[in-house]
């Protein structure tokens, strides 16, 4: 069921259809009444309303076709530009005729599309690639992206939004290991399973945590990576080891949400493993 802006648009669109229907029958009534009365004035009014009604009705009907049409398929016998996208011979194309856009394309062999070497399936948003599987390791918009993983682009700007690292790479002050998924727009990082702890702003982050950074490169939040079974969610702060499914970092540097993984002394006070603690002024 649509929600938010999509639901509002759907209601406005359907209301427009109802209004157009009412206007059509009103114009038809004027023409018919003017014919039998007879009254050329009423007939002219009816034809004028129909003329005004025609263009909005045409636009409404066209958009209805784009919403309700089914996918269509073609296999290209030669290289061809399909709705503004240059595609190679042998590509199987899924497209919408009324919407005049390519949905996705599959290839038998690796192919270069818009400067990137893809294999298997590439998905389009209008004339832009919005996701696809890489045929080989490639540097894309400054990030080394790994073969046989899916990369994602912004639908509006074409900027890279997600990439899995093909090698260790330093970004926002941290050295992220091979296999880390980088979500560019949100400055978040998903380390691969069983990676060695990563030093981020003086803290050691274990592999089961998603790291969210501020634009300045400070840790904003750490969350458990639910897609990794048995995720290691420990965080090491100096000699203190915490575990939690979520850590929050406040502007003053304190860490909330941690549970001690082992006995520790915090601010001169002995604490037991399993105690929930706040670490003040953590050096991150």
mmCIF file of N, CA and C in Angstrom, residues 99-176:
data_model
loop_
_atom_site.group_PDB
_atom_site.id
_atom_site.type_symbol
_atom_site.label_atom_id
_atom_site.label_comp_id
_atom_site.label_asym_id
_atom_site.label_seq_id
_atom_site.Cartn_x
_atom_site.Cartn_y
_atom_site.Cartn_z
ATOM 1 N N UNK A 99 6.136 4.155 -20.881
ATOM 2 C CA UNK A 99 7.006 5.008 -20.056
ATOM 3 C C UNK A 99 8.299 5.370 -20.778
ATOM 4 N N UNK A 100 8.605 4.640 -21.857
ATOM 5 C CA UNK A 100 9.800 4.890 -22.661
ATOM 6 C C UNK A 100 11.066 4.856 -21.801
ATOM 7 N N UNK A 101 11.239 3.729 -21.107
ATOM 8 C CA UNK A 101 12.433 3.582 -20.281
ATOM 9 C C UNK A 101 12.848 2.118 -20.208
ATOM 10 N N UNK A 102 14.160 1.913 -20.030
ATOM 11 C CA UNK A 102 14.720 0.584 -19.795
ATOM 12 C C UNK A 102 14.615 0.289 -18.304
ATOM 13 N N UNK A 103 14.136 -0.928 -17.960
ATOM 14 C CA UNK A 103 14.044 -1.333 -16.560
ATOM 15 C C UNK A 103 15.341 -2.003 -16.107
ATOM 16 N N UNK A 104 15.709 -3.063 -16.816
ATOM 17 C CA UNK A 104 16.965 -3.751 -16.534
ATOM 18 C C UNK A 104 17.449 -4.471 -17.784
ATOM 19 N N UNK A 105 18.725 -4.865 -17.739
ATOM 20 C CA UNK A 105 19.354 -5.547 -18.867
ATOM 21 C C UNK A 105 20.216 -6.680 -18.305
ATOM 22 N N UNK A 106 20.205 -7.832 -18.983
ATOM 23 C CA UNK A 106 21.112 -8.915 -18.607
ATOM 24 C C UNK A 106 22.039 -9.224 -19.780
ATOM 25 N N UNK A 107 23.258 -9.701 -19.444
ATOM 26 C CA UNK A 107 24.283 -9.970 -20.449
ATOM 27 C C UNK A 107 24.791 -11.399 -20.315
ATOM 28 N N UNK A 108 25.184 -11.978 -21.439
ATOM 29 C CA UNK A 108 25.825 -13.294 -21.416
ATOM 30 C C UNK A 108 27.294 -13.181 -21.049
ATOM 31 N N UNK A 109 27.920 -12.088 -21.441
ATOM 32 C CA UNK A 109 29.346 -11.858 -21.178
ATOM 33 C C UNK A 109 29.515 -10.463 -20.584
ATOM 34 N N UNK A 110 30.643 -10.181 -19.921
ATOM 35 C CA UNK A 110 30.859 -8.843 -19.353
ATOM 36 C C UNK A 110 30.749 -7.756 -20.427
ATOM 37 N N UNK A 111 30.125 -6.644 -20.031
ATOM 38 C CA UNK A 111 29.910 -5.536 -20.958
ATOM 39 C C UNK A 111 30.174 -4.213 -20.235
ATOM 40 N N UNK A 112 30.672 -3.244 -21.012
ATOM 41 C CA UNK A 112 30.908 -1.908 -20.452
ATOM 42 C C UNK A 112 29.668 -1.051 -20.696
ATOM 43 N N UNK A 113 29.065 -0.573 -19.634
ATOM 44 C CA UNK A 113 27.905 0.303 -19.715
ATOM 45 C C UNK A 113 28.225 1.582 -18.945
ATOM 46 N N UNK A 114 28.171 2.712 -19.649
ATOM 47 C CA UNK A 114 28.443 4.022 -19.055
ATOM 48 C C UNK A 114 29.768 4.024 -18.300
ATOM 49 N N UNK A 115 30.785 3.372 -18.909
ATOM 50 C CA UNK A 115 32.145 3.417 -18.398
ATOM 51 C C UNK A 115 32.482 2.409 -17.326
ATOM 52 N N UNK A 116 31.543 1.528 -16.975
ATOM 53 C CA UNK A 116 31.777 0.525 -15.927
ATOM 54 C C UNK A 116 31.577 -0.865 -16.521
ATOM 55 N N UNK A 117 32.445 -1.814 -16.141
ATOM 56 C CA UNK A 117 32.402 -3.172 -16.663
ATOM 57 C C UNK A 117 31.483 -4.023 -15.786
ATOM 58 N N UNK A 118 30.315 -4.403 -16.334
ATOM 59 C CA UNK A 118 29.314 -5.165 -15.582
ATOM 60 C C UNK A 118 29.201 -6.583 -16.118
ATOM 61 N N UNK A 119 28.590 -7.443 -15.293
ATOM 62 C CA UNK A 119 28.255 -8.795 -15.707
ATOM 63 C C UNK A 119 26.869 -9.122 -15.149
ATOM 64 N N UNK A 120 26.184 -10.049 -15.786
ATOM 65 C CA UNK A 120 24.850 -10.478 -15.360
ATOM 66 C C UNK A 120 23.822 -9.358 -15.532
ATOM 67 N N UNK A 121 23.326 -8.755 -14.458
ATOM 68 C CA UNK A 121 22.205 -7.814 -14.588
ATOM 69 C C UNK A 121 22.592 -6.396 -14.190
ATOM 70 N N UNK A 122 22.071 -5.436 -14.969
ATOM 71 C CA UNK A 122 22.215 -4.010 -14.667
ATOM 72 C C UNK A 122 20.819 -3.400 -14.608
ATOM 73 N N UNK A 123 20.536 -2.646 -13.559
ATOM 74 C CA UNK A 123 19.233 -2.005 -13.380
ATOM 75 C C UNK A 123 19.340 -0.517 -13.678
ATOM 76 N N UNK A 124 18.293 0.033 -14.305
ATOM 77 C CA UNK A 124 18.317 1.422 -14.736
ATOM 78 C C UNK A 124 17.239 2.241 -14.020
ATOM 79 N N UNK A 125 17.562 3.502 -13.812
ATOM 80 C CA UNK A 125 16.601 4.496 -13.335
ATOM 81 C C UNK A 125 16.572 5.588 -14.402
ATOM 82 N N UNK A 126 15.613 5.495 -15.314
ATOM 83 C CA UNK A 126 15.631 6.387 -16.463
ATOM 84 C C UNK A 126 16.793 6.003 -17.366
ATOM 85 N N UNK A 127 17.652 6.964 -17.681
ATOM 86 C CA UNK A 127 18.805 6.680 -18.543
ATOM 87 C C UNK A 127 20.058 6.391 -17.745
ATOM 88 N N UNK A 128 19.980 6.430 -16.430
ATOM 89 C CA UNK A 128 21.136 6.174 -15.576
ATOM 90 C C UNK A 128 21.115 4.732 -15.055
ATOM 91 N N UNK A 129 22.311 4.170 -14.877
ATOM 92 C CA UNK A 129 22.428 2.920 -14.137
ATOM 93 C C UNK A 129 22.209 3.228 -12.662
ATOM 94 N N UNK A 130 21.332 2.446 -12.000
ATOM 95 C CA UNK A 130 21.177 2.651 -10.554
ATOM 96 C C UNK A 130 21.750 1.493 -9.745
ATOM 97 N N UNK A 131 22.011 0.344 -10.383
ATOM 98 C CA UNK A 131 22.723 -0.735 -9.692
ATOM 99 C C UNK A 131 23.162 -1.769 -10.718
ATOM 100 N N UNK A 132 24.203 -2.526 -10.365
ATOM 101 C CA UNK A 132 24.683 -3.567 -11.265
ATOM 102 C C UNK A 132 25.799 -4.355 -10.612
ATOM 103 N N UNK A 133 26.041 -5.570 -11.134
ATOM 104 C CA UNK A 133 27.092 -6.454 -10.615
ATOM 105 C C UNK A 133 28.380 -6.222 -11.398
ATOM 106 N N UNK A 134 29.470 -5.977 -10.688
ATOM 107 C CA UNK A 134 30.746 -5.685 -11.339
ATOM 108 C C UNK A 134 31.387 -6.948 -11.889
ATOM 109 N N UNK A 135 31.944 -6.833 -13.104
ATOM 110 C CA UNK A 135 32.618 -7.962 -13.742
ATOM 111 C C UNK A 135 34.035 -8.145 -13.208
ATOM 112 N N UNK A 136 34.638 -7.075 -12.699
ATOM 113 C CA UNK A 136 36.010 -7.134 -12.187
ATOM 114 C C UNK A 136 36.201 -6.019 -11.164
ATOM 115 N N UNK A 137 37.311 -6.090 -10.425
ATOM 116 C CA UNK A 137 37.637 -5.005 -9.504
ATOM 117 C C UNK A 137 37.822 -3.712 -10.309
ATOM 118 N N UNK A 138 37.205 -2.631 -9.830
ATOM 119 C CA UNK A 138 37.297 -1.353 -10.546
ATOM 120 C C UNK A 138 37.268 -0.200 -9.558
ATOM 121 N N UNK A 139 37.952 0.867 -9.919
ATOM 122 C CA UNK A 139 37.861 2.098 -9.133
ATOM 123 C C UNK A 139 36.728 2.943 -9.712
ATOM 124 N N UNK A 140 35.755 3.238 -8.878
ATOM 125 C CA UNK A 140 34.572 3.982 -9.316
ATOM 126 C C UNK A 140 34.399 5.186 -8.408
ATOM 127 N N UNK A 141 34.491 6.363 -9.009
ATOM 128 C CA UNK A 141 34.340 7.621 -8.280
ATOM 129 C C UNK A 141 35.214 7.647 -7.028
ATOM 130 N N UNK A 142 36.447 7.164 -7.184
ATOM 131 C CA UNK A 142 37.428 7.256 -6.112
ATOM 132 C C UNK A 142 37.445 6.097 -5.142
ATOM 133 N N UNK A 143 36.536 5.128 -5.283
ATOM 134 C CA UNK A 143 36.509 3.971 -4.381
ATOM 135 C C UNK A 143 36.883 2.703 -5.143
ATOM 136 N N UNK A 144 37.749 1.844 -4.555
ATOM 137 C CA UNK A 144 38.078 0.572 -5.203
ATOM 138 C C UNK A 144 36.975 -0.446 -4.918
ATOM 139 N N UNK A 145 36.178 -0.785 -5.927
ATOM 140 C CA UNK A 145 35.003 -1.639 -5.738
ATOM 141 C C UNK A 145 35.296 -3.062 -6.220
ATOM 142 N N UNK A 146 34.719 -4.019 -5.531
ATOM 143 C CA UNK A 146 35.061 -5.429 -5.674
ATOM 144 C C UNK A 146 34.244 -6.130 -6.759
ATOM 145 N N UNK A 147 34.906 -7.032 -7.484
ATOM 146 C CA UNK A 147 34.230 -7.831 -8.512
ATOM 147 C C UNK A 147 33.168 -8.734 -7.886
ATOM 148 N N UNK A 148 32.114 -9.007 -8.671
ATOM 149 C CA UNK A 148 31.026 -9.902 -8.271
ATOM 150 C C UNK A 148 30.221 -9.373 -7.086
ATOM 151 N N UNK A 149 30.299 -8.068 -6.839
ATOM 152 C CA UNK A 149 29.429 -7.430 -5.853
ATOM 153 C C UNK A 149 28.596 -6.371 -6.567
ATOM 154 N N UNK A 150 27.486 -5.991 -5.953
ATOM 155 C CA UNK A 150 26.579 -5.017 -6.560
ATOM 156 C C UNK A 150 26.938 -3.616 -6.079
ATOM 157 N N UNK A 151 27.030 -2.684 -7.018
ATOM 158 C CA UNK A 151 27.213 -1.276 -6.672
ATOM 159 C C UNK A 151 25.908 -0.535 -6.934
ATOM 160 N N UNK A 152 25.731 0.579 -6.228
ATOM 161 C CA UNK A 152 24.493 1.353 -6.339
ATOM 162 C C UNK A 152 24.831 2.809 -6.605
ATOM 163 N N UNK A 153 23.952 3.460 -7.388
ATOM 164 C CA UNK A 153 24.101 4.872 -7.709
ATOM 165 C C UNK A 153 22.825 5.622 -7.336
ATOM 166 N N UNK A 154 22.962 6.929 -7.102
ATOM 167 C CA UNK A 154 21.795 7.782 -6.847
ATOM 168 C C UNK A 154 20.931 7.866 -8.098
ATOM 169 N N UNK A 155 19.620 7.760 -7.925
ATOM 170 C CA UNK A 155 18.701 7.841 -9.060
ATOM 171 C C UNK A 155 18.699 9.233 -9.688
ATOM 172 N N UNK A 156 18.987 10.264 -8.885
ATOM 173 C CA UNK A 156 18.871 11.637 -9.374
ATOM 174 C C UNK A 156 20.196 12.216 -9.856
ATOM 175 N N UNK A 157 21.301 11.928 -9.130
ATOM 176 C CA UNK A 157 22.580 12.561 -9.460
ATOM 177 C C UNK A 157 23.543 11.631 -10.180
ATOM 178 N N UNK A 158 23.332 10.313 -10.068
ATOM 179 C CA UNK A 158 24.275 9.374 -10.657
ATOM 180 C C UNK A 158 25.512 9.145 -9.809
ATOM 181 N N UNK A 159 25.563 9.722 -8.617
ATOM 182 C CA UNK A 159 26.724 9.534 -7.735
ATOM 183 C C UNK A 159 26.692 8.139 -7.113
ATOM 184 N N UNK A 160 27.866 7.573 -6.898
ATOM 185 C CA UNK A 160 27.976 6.267 -6.262
ATOM 186 C C UNK A 160 27.455 6.362 -4.824
ATOM 187 N N UNK A 161 26.570 5.436 -4.446
ATOM 188 C CA UNK A 161 26.016 5.450 -3.082
ATOM 189 C C UNK A 161 26.435 4.241 -2.256
ATOM 190 N N UNK A 162 26.815 3.134 -2.911
ATOM 191 C CA UNK A 162 27.225 1.946 -2.149
ATOM 192 C C UNK A 162 28.199 1.112 -2.955
ATOM 193 N N UNK A 163 29.234 0.620 -2.261
ATOM 194 C CA UNK A 163 30.299 -0.134 -2.914
ATOM 195 C C UNK A 163 30.954 -1.043 -1.883
ATOM 196 N N UNK A 164 31.342 -2.252 -2.292
ATOM 197 C CA UNK A 164 32.098 -3.165 -1.433
ATOM 198 C C UNK A 164 33.569 -3.077 -1.820
ATOM 199 N N UNK A 165 34.433 -2.818 -0.843
ATOM 200 C CA UNK A 165 35.836 -2.521 -1.124
ATOM 201 C C UNK A 165 36.590 -3.741 -1.658
ATOM 202 N N UNK A 166 37.374 -3.524 -2.714
ATOM 203 C CA UNK A 166 38.202 -4.573 -3.305
ATOM 204 C C UNK A 166 39.541 -4.706 -2.582
ATOM 205 N N UNK A 167 39.900 -3.714 -1.803
ATOM 206 C CA UNK A 167 41.152 -3.731 -1.031
ATOM 207 C C UNK A 167 40.991 -2.818 0.173
ATOM 208 N N UNK A 168 41.943 -2.925 1.097
ATOM 209 C CA UNK A 168 41.916 -2.031 2.251
ATOM 210 C C UNK A 168 42.004 -0.591 1.760
ATOM 211 N N UNK A 169 41.240 0.288 2.411
ATOM 212 C CA UNK A 169 41.124 1.652 1.908
ATOM 213 C C UNK A 169 40.901 2.604 3.087
ATOM 214 N N UNK A 170 41.629 3.714 3.069
ATOM 215 C CA UNK A 170 41.500 4.715 4.133
ATOM 216 C C UNK A 170 40.453 5.737 3.726
ATOM 217 N N UNK A 171 39.426 5.880 4.561
ATOM 218 C CA UNK A 171 38.375 6.870 4.323
ATOM 219 C C UNK A 171 37.895 7.412 5.659
ATOM 220 N N UNK A 172 37.742 8.719 5.753
ATOM 221 C CA UNK A 172 37.328 9.403 6.972
ATOM 222 C C UNK A 172 38.206 9.006 8.166
ATOM 223 N N UNK A 173 39.497 8.874 7.894
ATOM 224 C CA UNK A 173 40.466 8.666 8.967
ATOM 225 C C UNK A 173 40.611 7.244 9.455
ATOM 226 N N UNK A 174 39.870 6.289 8.884
ATOM 227 C CA UNK A 174 39.968 4.891 9.321
ATOM 228 C C UNK A 174 40.395 4.014 8.151
ATOM 229 N N UNK A 175 41.134 2.940 8.458
ATOM 230 C CA UNK A 175 41.585 2.005 7.438
ATOM 231 C C UNK A 175 40.598 0.847 7.381
ATOM 232 N N UNK A 176 39.713 0.873 6.389
ATOM 233 C CA UNK A 176 38.657 -0.131 6.268
ATOM 234 C C UNK A 176 39.174 -1.333 5.509
#
